[in-house]
Each structure stands twice: as structure tokens, then as C-alpha cells.
């Protein structure tokens, strides 16, 4: 993994982790289309850590309030809702994660899932924001959002697109939907990073490539900050249909490309 490849993967990871276009799907496509090697566990750890820092920078004050075990009733409720939302995601990852990861070897499957993501994002543009804030949000809302986040383990299914669509469909207002979705992502990214750290320690760190990995992580962090701010801005301005069209175009291109290169093989 040379410096340019690490930077490209960092840019792709940072932008697509939070924009509703599926980071895992784009990494599969880029690696196949550009003939790039698998990033390796060390780079994966650093890229995930970079995107985790992006969330912490944007929502740092919110996390600090939660970590202080807030006395405020609304804040305690929000913390419980985050914990409840993590349950279905964790169960899906534990029970079905290995099966879903098989799809990482199929560019064709990623293309099909991008078409599905485009449909979800188009649905989001048709939904009007609800009235529920944290006080009105129910635990079943959190479970539903967490379930959709778990399904987004499938490459090509957008995590942010799935959770925001689920939240607004359940009647959350936009501000609450965005805040809950991105803060729910942090423990998932942190958990994935911890799992990869174990593998990284077992494999050893290639010191000669460490500067490349750090560069990729820095790019992922900066791109993640830009992506989160862009996401929130476009959602407020009702411009989400652009992402739907992008996913449809990217999905159609990927399906055609995969069929030409690999044939009808999922």
C-alpha cells in the first residue's frame, strides 16, 4: 500500500462513511476498478480511527455531556436510547456479520445494493420531518434505527442513509434524526476499530509503511468532517435527491462493469 493508494482510500473512507453512499461499497468498487490491493488491517484501523475522530469533533460536546452521566432527564434518556439502538446492530453483526462480509468479494452485489440505497434516499426526500425530539422518541424507534444500521453492514447499503430514513420515517424531527444517527455511529466505528486492533497486533505493524497509513488516516479524518457538515447542510436544504441519483448511477455503472468483467457471479 503506497502513499497515493493510502490517501485515495482515506479520502474515499472519510467522504463515504458519512455521506449516504456506502463507504464499504465504494472501497470494494475502488479496489476492484483500480486494481488496488486490500488495504490491510493496520490501514483499516487507522482509517476507522480517523472517521471516528470526525464524529467526535462535530459532536464532541454532546458526547462529553453523556460521559458525565447527566442528571438532566432528557440527556439520560438520550443515553439510554443510544444504548438501546446499539443492541440490534450488535446482534446482527455477531450473528450475520460473517455471512454479510462474503458480499465484500462481490462487486456485482455492491452495485445492486447501491441501487437499493438510491431507492431509500429517494424515499427520504418524500418523507416530511416529524415532530419527535428526544423526549418524544420511543425505545422502539431506537430499535428500528439500530436494526437498519445493522443491515448497513452489507456493502453498498448506506449506514447514514438507512438510519436517517428510518428515523424520519418513525417521526423524528430532522435535528434529532441527524444527531441520533451520527452519535449512534460512533460506538459502531469504535467497536469495529477495536476488533481490527486485535488483528493488527497479531499481524504486527509495518513500520516502513506507517507514514502512509497515518497520511491515509489524516485524510479520512478531514474528509469525514467535511462529509458530516455537507450531509447536514444538504438535508436541511432538501437536496438529498442528488445522492439518490448518484447511487442509482453508481450502482448501474457498477453492475454493468461487474457483469462485463466477472460475469453473473455474486
PDB file of C-alpha atoms in Angstrom:
ATOM      1  CA  UNK A   1       0.000   0.000   0.000  1.00  0.00           C
ATOM      2  CA  UNK A   2       1.851   3.076  -1.255  1.00  0.00           C
ATOM      3  CA  UNK A   3       1.247   6.668  -0.136  1.00  0.00           C
ATOM      4  CA  UNK A   4      -1.060   7.583  -3.039  1.00  0.00           C
ATOM      5  CA  UNK A   5      -3.215   4.482  -2.534  1.00  0.00           C
ATOM      6  CA  UNK A   6      -3.445   5.160   1.214  1.00  0.00           C
ATOM      7  CA  UNK A   7      -4.513   8.764   0.587  1.00  0.00           C
ATOM      8  CA  UNK A   8      -7.105   7.704  -2.011  1.00  0.00           C
ATOM      9  CA  UNK A   9      -8.581   5.116   0.357  1.00  0.00           C
ATOM     10  CA  UNK A  10      -8.537   7.652   3.201  1.00  0.00           C
ATOM     11  CA  UNK A  11     -10.440  10.151   1.044  1.00  0.00           C
ATOM     12  CA  UNK A  12     -12.962   7.534  -0.062  1.00  0.00           C
ATOM     13  CA  UNK A  13     -13.410   6.256   3.506  1.00  0.00           C
ATOM     14  CA  UNK A  14     -13.817   9.713   5.042  1.00  0.00           C
ATOM     15  CA  UNK A  15     -16.269  11.042   2.465  1.00  0.00           C
ATOM     16  CA  UNK A  16     -18.403   7.956   2.034  1.00  0.00           C
ATOM     17  CA  UNK A  17     -18.535   6.919   5.706  1.00  0.00           C
ATOM     18  CA  UNK A  18     -20.881   9.811   6.437  1.00  0.00           C
ATOM     19  CA  UNK A  19     -22.342  10.777   3.070  1.00  0.00           C
ATOM     20  CA  UNK A  20     -25.215   8.381   2.295  1.00  0.00           C
ATOM     21  CA  UNK A  21     -23.406   6.429  -0.436  1.00  0.00           C
ATOM     22  CA  UNK A  22     -21.849   3.464   1.491  1.00  0.00           C
ATOM     23  CA  UNK A  23     -18.176   3.638   2.400  1.00  0.00           C
ATOM     24  CA  UNK A  24     -17.716  -0.139   2.364  1.00  0.00           C
ATOM     25  CA  UNK A  25     -19.316  -0.384  -1.067  1.00  0.00           C
ATOM     26  CA  UNK A  26     -17.089   2.323  -2.504  1.00  0.00           C
ATOM     27  CA  UNK A  27     -13.957   0.729  -1.089  1.00  0.00           C
ATOM     28  CA  UNK A  28     -14.890  -2.565  -2.781  1.00  0.00           C
ATOM     29  CA  UNK A  29     -15.513  -0.770  -6.089  1.00  0.00           C
ATOM     30  CA  UNK A  30     -12.319   1.303  -5.963  1.00  0.00           C
ATOM     31  CA  UNK A  31     -10.164  -1.684  -5.093  1.00  0.00           C
ATOM     32  CA  UNK A  32     -11.635  -3.706  -7.960  1.00  0.00           C
ATOM     33  CA  UNK A  33     -11.786  -0.927 -10.555  1.00  0.00           C
ATOM     34  CA  UNK A  34      -8.309   0.448  -9.844  1.00  0.00           C
ATOM     35  CA  UNK A  35      -6.727  -2.946  -9.178  1.00  0.00           C
ATOM     36  CA  UNK A  36      -5.652  -1.821  -5.711  1.00  0.00           C
ATOM     37  CA  UNK A  37      -4.560  -4.246  -3.039  1.00  0.00           C
ATOM     38  CA  UNK A  38      -6.615  -4.859   0.079  1.00  0.00           C
ATOM     39  CA  UNK A  39      -5.771  -2.020   2.494  1.00  0.00           C
ATOM     40  CA  UNK A  40      -4.530  -4.340   5.229  1.00  0.00           C
ATOM     41  CA  UNK A  41      -5.659  -4.390   8.832  1.00  0.00           C
ATOM     42  CA  UNK A  42      -3.301  -1.625  10.022  1.00  0.00           C
ATOM     43  CA  UNK A  43      -4.593   0.875   7.490  1.00  0.00           C
ATOM     44  CA  UNK A  44      -8.192  -0.181   8.183  1.00  0.00           C
ATOM     45  CA  UNK A  45      -7.679   0.546  11.894  1.00  0.00           C
ATOM     46  CA  UNK A  46      -6.220   3.984  11.214  1.00  0.00           C
ATOM     47  CA  UNK A  47      -8.888   4.886   8.628  1.00  0.00           C
ATOM     48  CA  UNK A  48     -11.654   3.897  11.032  1.00  0.00           C
ATOM     49  CA  UNK A  49      -9.987   5.834  13.823  1.00  0.00           C
ATOM     50  CA  UNK A  50      -9.791   8.895  11.564  1.00  0.00           C
ATOM     51  CA  UNK A  51     -13.521   8.742  10.800  1.00  0.00           C
ATOM     52  CA  UNK A  52     -14.277   8.191  14.496  1.00  0.00           C
ATOM     53  CA  UNK A  53     -12.412  11.402  15.303  1.00  0.00           C
ATOM     54  CA  UNK A  54     -14.590  13.200  12.738  1.00  0.00           C
ATOM     55  CA  UNK A  55     -17.735  12.313  14.691  1.00  0.00           C
ATOM     56  CA  UNK A  56     -16.114  13.257  17.988  1.00  0.00           C
ATOM     57  CA  UNK A  57     -15.055  16.650  16.643  1.00  0.00           C
ATOM     58  CA  UNK A  58     -18.531  17.520  15.337  1.00  0.00           C
ATOM     59  CA  UNK A  59     -20.483  16.075  18.282  1.00  0.00           C
ATOM     60  CA  UNK A  60     -17.784  16.298  20.950  1.00  0.00           C
ATOM     61  CA  UNK A  61     -19.791  18.442  23.341  1.00  0.00           C
ATOM     62  CA  UNK A  62     -22.735  16.033  23.153  1.00  0.00           C
ATOM     63  CA  UNK A  63     -20.516  13.056  23.963  1.00  0.00           C
ATOM     64  CA  UNK A  64     -18.877  14.873  26.884  1.00  0.00           C
ATOM     65  CA  UNK A  65     -22.270  15.607  28.393  1.00  0.00           C
ATOM     66  CA  UNK A  66     -23.261  11.949  28.101  1.00  0.00           C
ATOM     67  CA  UNK A  67     -19.987  10.685  29.589  1.00  0.00           C
ATOM     68  CA  UNK A  68     -20.581  12.796  32.683  1.00  0.00           C
ATOM     69  CA  UNK A  69     -23.642  10.651  33.491  1.00  0.00           C
ATOM     70  CA  UNK A  70     -26.020  13.586  33.126  1.00  0.00           C
ATOM     71  CA  UNK A  71     -28.588  14.439  35.766  1.00  0.00           C
ATOM     72  CA  UNK A  72     -30.760  16.078  33.131  1.00  0.00           C
ATOM     73  CA  UNK A  73     -33.666  13.763  32.336  1.00  0.00           C
ATOM     74  CA  UNK A  74     -33.528  14.393  28.575  1.00  0.00           C
ATOM     75  CA  UNK A  75     -29.793  13.646  28.438  1.00  0.00           C
ATOM     76  CA  UNK A  76     -30.197  10.429  30.442  1.00  0.00           C
ATOM     77  CA  UNK A  77     -32.976   9.406  28.112  1.00  0.00           C
ATOM     78  CA  UNK A  78     -30.786  10.108  25.086  1.00  0.00           C
ATOM     79  CA  UNK A  79     -28.000   7.948  26.530  1.00  0.00           C
ATOM     80  CA  UNK A  80     -30.439   5.074  27.096  1.00  0.00           C
ATOM     81  CA  UNK A  81     -31.786   5.457  23.560  1.00  0.00           C
ATOM     82  CA  UNK A  82     -28.252   5.183  22.180  1.00  0.00           C
ATOM     83  CA  UNK A  83     -27.642   2.023  24.198  1.00  0.00           C
ATOM     84  CA  UNK A  84     -30.930   0.515  23.008  1.00  0.00           C
ATOM     85  CA  UNK A  85     -30.107   1.378  19.389  1.00  0.00           C
ATOM     86  CA  UNK A  86     -26.783  -0.437  19.664  1.00  0.00           C
ATOM     87  CA  UNK A  87     -28.445  -3.749  20.596  1.00  0.00           C
ATOM     88  CA  UNK A  88     -29.881  -4.803  17.189  1.00  0.00           C
ATOM     89  CA  UNK A  89     -26.740  -3.595  15.415  1.00  0.00           C
ATOM     90  CA  UNK A  90     -24.542  -5.691  17.695  1.00  0.00           C
ATOM     91  CA  UNK A  91     -26.782  -8.763  17.333  1.00  0.00           C
ATOM     92  CA  UNK A  92     -26.798  -8.565  13.539  1.00  0.00           C
ATOM     93  CA  UNK A  93     -23.027  -8.085  13.437  1.00  0.00           C
ATOM     94  CA  UNK A  94     -22.498 -11.051  15.772  1.00  0.00           C
ATOM     95  CA  UNK A  95     -24.981 -13.448  14.168  1.00  0.00           C
ATOM     96  CA  UNK A  96     -24.796 -12.489  10.495  1.00  0.00           C
ATOM     97  CA  UNK A  97     -21.589 -10.485  10.133  1.00  0.00           C
ATOM     98  CA  UNK A  98     -19.563 -13.350   8.629  1.00  0.00           C
ATOM     99  CA  UNK A  99     -22.239 -14.041   6.002  1.00  0.00           C
ATOM    100  CA  UNK A 100     -22.606 -10.374   5.093  1.00  0.00           C
ATOM    101  CA  UNK A 101     -18.838  -9.995   4.752  1.00  0.00           C
ATOM    102  CA  UNK A 102     -18.889 -12.555   1.938  1.00  0.00           C
ATOM    103  CA  UNK A 103     -20.515  -9.826  -0.156  1.00  0.00           C
ATOM    104  CA  UNK A 104     -17.297  -7.801   0.110  1.00  0.00           C
ATOM    105  CA  UNK A 105     -15.894 -10.120  -2.556  1.00  0.00           C
ATOM    106  CA  UNK A 106     -18.701  -9.315  -4.995  1.00  0.00           C
ATOM    107  CA  UNK A 107     -18.617  -6.049  -6.936  1.00  0.00           C
ATOM    108  CA  UNK A 108     -21.889  -7.060  -8.593  1.00  0.00           C
ATOM    109  CA  UNK A 109     -23.650  -7.379  -5.232  1.00  0.00           C
ATOM    110  CA  UNK A 110     -22.339  -3.949  -4.221  1.00  0.00           C
ATOM    111  CA  UNK A 111     -23.801  -2.439  -7.404  1.00  0.00           C
ATOM    112  CA  UNK A 112     -27.209  -3.968  -6.679  1.00  0.00           C
ATOM    113  CA  UNK A 113     -27.140  -2.699  -3.088  1.00  0.00           C
ATOM    114  CA  UNK A 114     -26.279   0.816  -4.288  1.00  0.00           C
ATOM    115  CA  UNK A 115     -29.459   0.737  -6.374  1.00  0.00           C
ATOM    116  CA  UNK A 116     -31.352  -0.198  -3.198  1.00  0.00           C
ATOM    117  CA  UNK A 117     -29.683   2.658  -1.316  1.00  0.00           C
ATOM    118  CA  UNK A 118     -30.760   5.063  -4.060  1.00  0.00           C
ATOM    119  CA  UNK A 119     -34.345   3.933  -3.522  1.00  0.00           C
ATOM    120  CA  UNK A 120     -34.092   4.555   0.230  1.00  0.00           C
ATOM    121  CA  UNK A 121     -32.684   8.034  -0.321  1.00  0.00           C
ATOM    122  CA  UNK A 122     -35.439   8.879  -2.785  1.00  0.00           C
ATOM    123  CA  UNK A 123     -37.945   7.746  -0.161  1.00  0.00           C
ATOM    124  CA  UNK A 124     -36.259  10.085   2.306  1.00  0.00           C
ATOM    125  CA  UNK A 125     -36.919  13.046   0.015  1.00  0.00           C
ATOM    126  CA  UNK A 126     -40.619  12.160   0.022  1.00  0.00           C
ATOM    127  CA  UNK A 127     -40.878  11.969   3.807  1.00  0.00           C
ATOM    128  CA  UNK A 128     -41.616  15.076   5.811  1.00  0.00           C
ATOM    129  CA  UNK A 129     -39.780  15.592   9.076  1.00  0.00           C
ATOM    130  CA  UNK A 130     -41.760  14.560  12.134  1.00  0.00           C
ATOM    131  CA  UNK A 131     -42.258  16.328  15.430  1.00  0.00           C
ATOM    132  CA  UNK A 132     -40.471  13.959  17.812  1.00  0.00           C
ATOM    133  CA  UNK A 133     -37.462  15.243  19.705  1.00  0.00           C
ATOM    134  CA  UNK A 134     -35.514  13.199  22.246  1.00  0.00           C
ATOM    135  CA  UNK A 135     -38.362  13.493  24.770  1.00  0.00           C
ATOM    136  CA  UNK A 136     -40.833  12.145  22.223  1.00  0.00           C
ATOM    137  CA  UNK A 137     -38.598   9.414  20.813  1.00  0.00           C
ATOM    138  CA  UNK A 138     -39.570   5.894  21.907  1.00  0.00           C
ATOM    139  CA  UNK A 139     -37.346   2.887  22.562  1.00  0.00           C
ATOM    140  CA  UNK A 140     -38.957   1.050  19.671  1.00  0.00           C
ATOM    141  CA  UNK A 141     -37.806   3.921  17.440  1.00  0.00           C
ATOM    142  CA  UNK A 142     -34.239   3.332  18.631  1.00  0.00           C
ATOM    143  CA  UNK A 143     -34.552  -0.414  17.986  1.00  0.00           C
ATOM    144  CA  UNK A 144     -35.803   0.191  14.459  1.00  0.00           C
ATOM    145  CA  UNK A 145     -32.984   2.636  13.671  1.00  0.00           C
ATOM    146  CA  UNK A 146     -30.435   0.226  15.165  1.00  0.00           C
ATOM    147  CA  UNK A 147     -31.857  -2.595  13.048  1.00  0.00           C
ATOM    148  CA  UNK A 148     -31.364  -0.579   9.862  1.00  0.00           C
ATOM    149  CA  UNK A 149     -27.851   0.319  10.973  1.00  0.00           C
ATOM    150  CA  UNK A 150     -27.115  -3.386  11.370  1.00  0.00           C
ATOM    151  CA  UNK A 151     -28.397  -4.143   7.865  1.00  0.00           C
ATOM    152  CA  UNK A 152     -25.988  -1.494   6.567  1.00  0.00           C
ATOM    153  CA  UNK A 153     -23.128  -3.901   7.276  1.00  0.00           C
ATOM    154  CA  UNK A 154     -23.920  -5.090   3.740  1.00  0.00           C
ATOM    155  CA  UNK A 155     -21.537  -3.245   1.367  1.00  0.00           C
ATOM    156  CA  UNK A 156     -23.486  -0.873  -0.843  1.00  0.00           C
ATOM    157  CA  UNK A 157     -26.142  -0.134   1.796  1.00  0.00           C
ATOM    158  CA  UNK A 158     -25.536   3.296   3.298  1.00  0.00           C
ATOM    159  CA  UNK A 159     -25.452   3.403   7.088  1.00  0.00           C
ATOM    160  CA  UNK A 160     -26.255   7.101   7.363  1.00  0.00           C
ATOM    161  CA  UNK A 161     -28.893   6.926   4.635  1.00  0.00           C
ATOM    162  CA  UNK A 162     -30.566   3.929   6.290  1.00  0.00           C
ATOM    163  CA  UNK A 163     -30.614   5.364   9.798  1.00  0.00           C
ATOM    164  CA  UNK A 164     -31.737   8.865   8.781  1.00  0.00           C
ATOM    165  CA  UNK A 165     -34.527   7.421   6.607  1.00  0.00           C
ATOM    166  CA  UNK A 166     -35.608   5.126   9.457  1.00  0.00           C
ATOM    167  CA  UNK A 167     -35.532   7.969  11.986  1.00  0.00           C
ATOM    168  CA  UNK A 168     -37.600  10.369   9.889  1.00  0.00           C
ATOM    169  CA  UNK A 169     -39.998   7.579   8.912  1.00  0.00           C
ATOM    170  CA  UNK A 170     -40.517   6.958  12.629  1.00  0.00           C
ATOM    171  CA  UNK A 171     -41.476  10.617  13.061  1.00  0.00           C
ATOM    172  CA  UNK A 172     -38.270  12.187  14.412  1.00  0.00           C
ATOM    173  CA  UNK A 173     -37.566  15.784  13.507  1.00  0.00           C
ATOM    174  CA  UNK A 174     -34.510  16.361  11.297  1.00  0.00           C
ATOM    175  CA  UNK A 175     -32.225  17.713  14.024  1.00  0.00           C
ATOM    176  CA  UNK A 176     -32.893  14.760  16.323  1.00  0.00           C
ATOM    177  CA  UNK A 177     -32.602  12.261  13.458  1.00  0.00           C
ATOM    178  CA  UNK A 178     -29.190  13.593  12.416  1.00  0.00           C
ATOM    179  CA  UNK A 179     -27.846  13.854  15.958  1.00  0.00           C
ATOM    180  CA  UNK A 180     -29.017  10.362  16.896  1.00  0.00           C
ATOM    181  CA  UNK A 181     -27.806   8.774  13.650  1.00  0.00           C
ATOM    182  CA  UNK A 182     -24.274  10.128  13.783  1.00  0.00           C
ATOM    183  CA  UNK A 183     -23.824   9.612  17.506  1.00  0.00           C
ATOM    184  CA  UNK A 184     -25.096   6.034  17.139  1.00  0.00           C
ATOM    185  CA  UNK A 185     -22.389   5.506  14.514  1.00  0.00           C
ATOM    186  CA  UNK A 186     -19.548   6.332  16.918  1.00  0.00           C
ATOM    187  CA  UNK A 187     -19.791   3.180  19.100  1.00  0.00           C
ATOM    188  CA  UNK A 188     -20.096   1.037  15.961  1.00  0.00           C
ATOM    189  CA  UNK A 189     -16.974   2.540  14.404  1.00  0.00           C
ATOM    190  CA  UNK A 190     -15.190   2.278  17.748  1.00  0.00           C
ATOM    191  CA  UNK A 191     -16.171  -1.374  18.096  1.00  0.00           C
ATOM    192  CA  UNK A 192     -15.012  -2.189  14.559  1.00  0.00           C
ATOM    193  CA  UNK A 193     -11.719  -0.440  15.285  1.00  0.00           C
ATOM    194  CA  UNK A 194     -11.165  -2.461  18.472  1.00  0.00           C
ATOM    195  CA  UNK A 195     -11.783  -5.719  16.615  1.00  0.00           C
ATOM    196  CA  UNK A 196      -9.260  -4.705  13.969  1.00  0.00           C
ATOM    197  CA  UNK A 197      -6.693  -3.626  16.588  1.00  0.00           C
ATOM    198  CA  UNK A 198      -6.532  -7.216  17.840  1.00  0.00           C
ATOM    199  CA  UNK A 199      -5.767  -8.427  14.313  1.00  0.00           C
ATOM    200  CA  UNK A 200      -3.303  -5.585  13.782  1.00  0.00           C
ATOM    201  CA  UNK A 201      -1.333  -6.534  16.902  1.00  0.00           C
ATOM    202  CA  UNK A 202      -1.287 -10.174  15.815  1.00  0.00           C
ATOM    203  CA  UNK A 203      -0.063  -9.258  12.320  1.00  0.00           C
ATOM    204  CA  UNK A 204       2.445  -6.666  13.511  1.00  0.00           C
ATOM    205  CA  UNK A 205       2.848  -3.079  12.327  1.00  0.00           C
ATOM    206  CA  UNK A 206       4.819  -2.486   9.162  1.00  0.00           C
ATOM    207  CA  UNK A 207       6.910   0.460  10.361  1.00  0.00           C
ATOM    208  CA  UNK A 208       8.149   1.271   6.862  1.00  0.00           C
ATOM    209  CA  UNK A 209       4.550   1.931   5.783  1.00  0.00           C
ATOM    210  CA  UNK A 210       3.417   3.709   8.942  1.00  0.00           C
ATOM    211  CA  UNK A 211       3.768   7.198   7.401  1.00  0.00           C
ATOM    212  CA  UNK A 212       1.484   6.099   4.543  1.00  0.00           C
ATOM    213  CA  UNK A 213      -1.082   4.773   6.997  1.00  0.00           C
ATOM    214  CA  UNK A 214      -1.008   7.958   9.073  1.00  0.00           C
ATOM    215  CA  UNK A 215      -1.460  10.064   5.939  1.00  0.00           C
ATOM    216  CA  UNK A 216      -4.494   7.974   4.994  1.00  0.00           C
ATOM    217  CA  UNK A 217      -5.923   8.361   8.499  1.00  0.00           C
ATOM    218  CA  UNK A 218      -5.448  12.130   8.445  1.00  0.00           C
ATOM    219  CA  UNK A 219      -7.187  12.394   5.078  1.00  0.00           C
ATOM    220  CA  UNK A 220     -10.038  10.190   6.360  1.00  0.00           C
ATOM    221  CA  UNK A 221     -10.451  12.471   9.397  1.00  0.00           C
ATOM    222  CA  UNK A 222     -10.513  15.717   7.384  1.00  0.00           C
ATOM    223  CA  UNK A 223     -12.776  14.259   4.698  1.00  0.00           C
ATOM    224  CA  UNK A 224     -15.094  12.920   7.418  1.00  0.00           C
ATOM    225  CA  UNK A 225     -15.524  16.371   8.967  1.00  0.00           C
ATOM    226  CA  UNK A 226     -16.347  17.839   5.545  1.00  0.00           C
ATOM    227  CA  UNK A 227     -18.744  14.969   4.793  1.00  0.00           C
ATOM    228  CA  UNK A 228     -20.718  15.356   8.039  1.00  0.00           C
ATOM    229  CA  UNK A 229     -21.115  19.106   7.566  1.00  0.00           C
ATOM    230  CA  UNK A 230     -22.093  18.621   3.915  1.00  0.00           C
ATOM    231  CA  UNK A 231     -24.595  15.923   4.869  1.00  0.00           C
ATOM    232  CA  UNK A 232     -26.320  18.141   7.441  1.00  0.00           C
ATOM    233  CA  UNK A 233     -26.365  21.141   5.091  1.00  0.00           C
ATOM    234  CA  UNK A 234     -27.903  19.230   2.180  1.00  0.00           C
ATOM    235  CA  UNK A 235     -30.502  17.589   4.405  1.00  0.00           C
ATOM    236  CA  UNK A 236     -31.589  20.980   5.726  1.00  0.00           C
ATOM    237  CA  UNK A 237     -31.845  22.340   2.173  1.00  0.00           C
ATOM    238  CA  UNK A 238     -33.812  19.297   0.962  1.00  0.00           C
ATOM    239  CA  UNK A 239     -31.137  18.351  -1.601  1.00  0.00           C
ATOM    240  CA  UNK A 240     -30.971  14.671  -0.734  1.00  0.00           C
ATOM    241  CA  UNK A 241     -32.310  13.590  -4.113  1.00  0.00           C
ATOM    242  CA  UNK A 242     -28.846  14.261  -5.550  1.00  0.00           C
ATOM    243  CA  UNK A 243     -27.486  11.350  -3.517  1.00  0.00           C
ATOM    244  CA  UNK A 244     -30.306   9.099  -4.745  1.00  0.00           C
ATOM    245  CA  UNK A 245     -29.437   9.871  -8.362  1.00  0.00           C
ATOM    246  CA  UNK A 246     -25.746   9.360  -7.629  1.00  0.00           C
ATOM    247  CA  UNK A 247     -26.353   5.940  -6.045  1.00  0.00           C
ATOM    248  CA  UNK A 248     -28.529   4.863  -8.967  1.00  0.00           C
ATOM    249  CA  UNK A 249     -25.894   5.973 -11.473  1.00  0.00           C
ATOM    250  CA  UNK A 250     -23.015   4.430  -9.492  1.00  0.00           C
ATOM    251  CA  UNK A 251     -24.998   1.236  -8.924  1.00  0.00           C
ATOM    252  CA  UNK A 252     -25.944   0.859 -12.594  1.00  0.00           C
ATOM    253  CA  UNK A 253     -22.354   1.514 -13.686  1.00  0.00           C
ATOM    254  CA  UNK A 254     -21.015  -0.980 -11.143  1.00  0.00           C
ATOM    255  CA  UNK A 255     -23.483  -3.697 -12.168  1.00  0.00           C
ATOM    256  CA  UNK A 256     -22.610  -3.279 -15.857  1.00  0.00           C
ATOM    257  CA  UNK A 257     -18.893  -3.167 -15.077  1.00  0.00           C
ATOM    258  CA  UNK A 258     -19.087  -6.264 -12.863  1.00  0.00           C
ATOM    259  CA  UNK A 259     -21.077  -8.226 -15.443  1.00  0.00           C
ATOM    260  CA  UNK A 260     -18.571  -7.401 -18.166  1.00  0.00           C
ATOM    261  CA  UNK A 261     -15.529  -8.182 -16.024  1.00  0.00           C
ATOM    262  CA  UNK A 262     -16.755 -11.026 -13.825  1.00  0.00           C
ATOM    263  CA  UNK A 263     -19.913 -12.366 -15.447  1.00  0.00           C
ATOM    264  CA  UNK A 264     -23.031 -13.344 -13.500  1.00  0.00           C
ATOM    265  CA  UNK A 265     -21.149 -14.177 -10.311  1.00  0.00           C
ATOM    266  CA  UNK A 266     -22.265 -12.806  -6.933  1.00  0.00           C
TER     267      UNK A 266
END
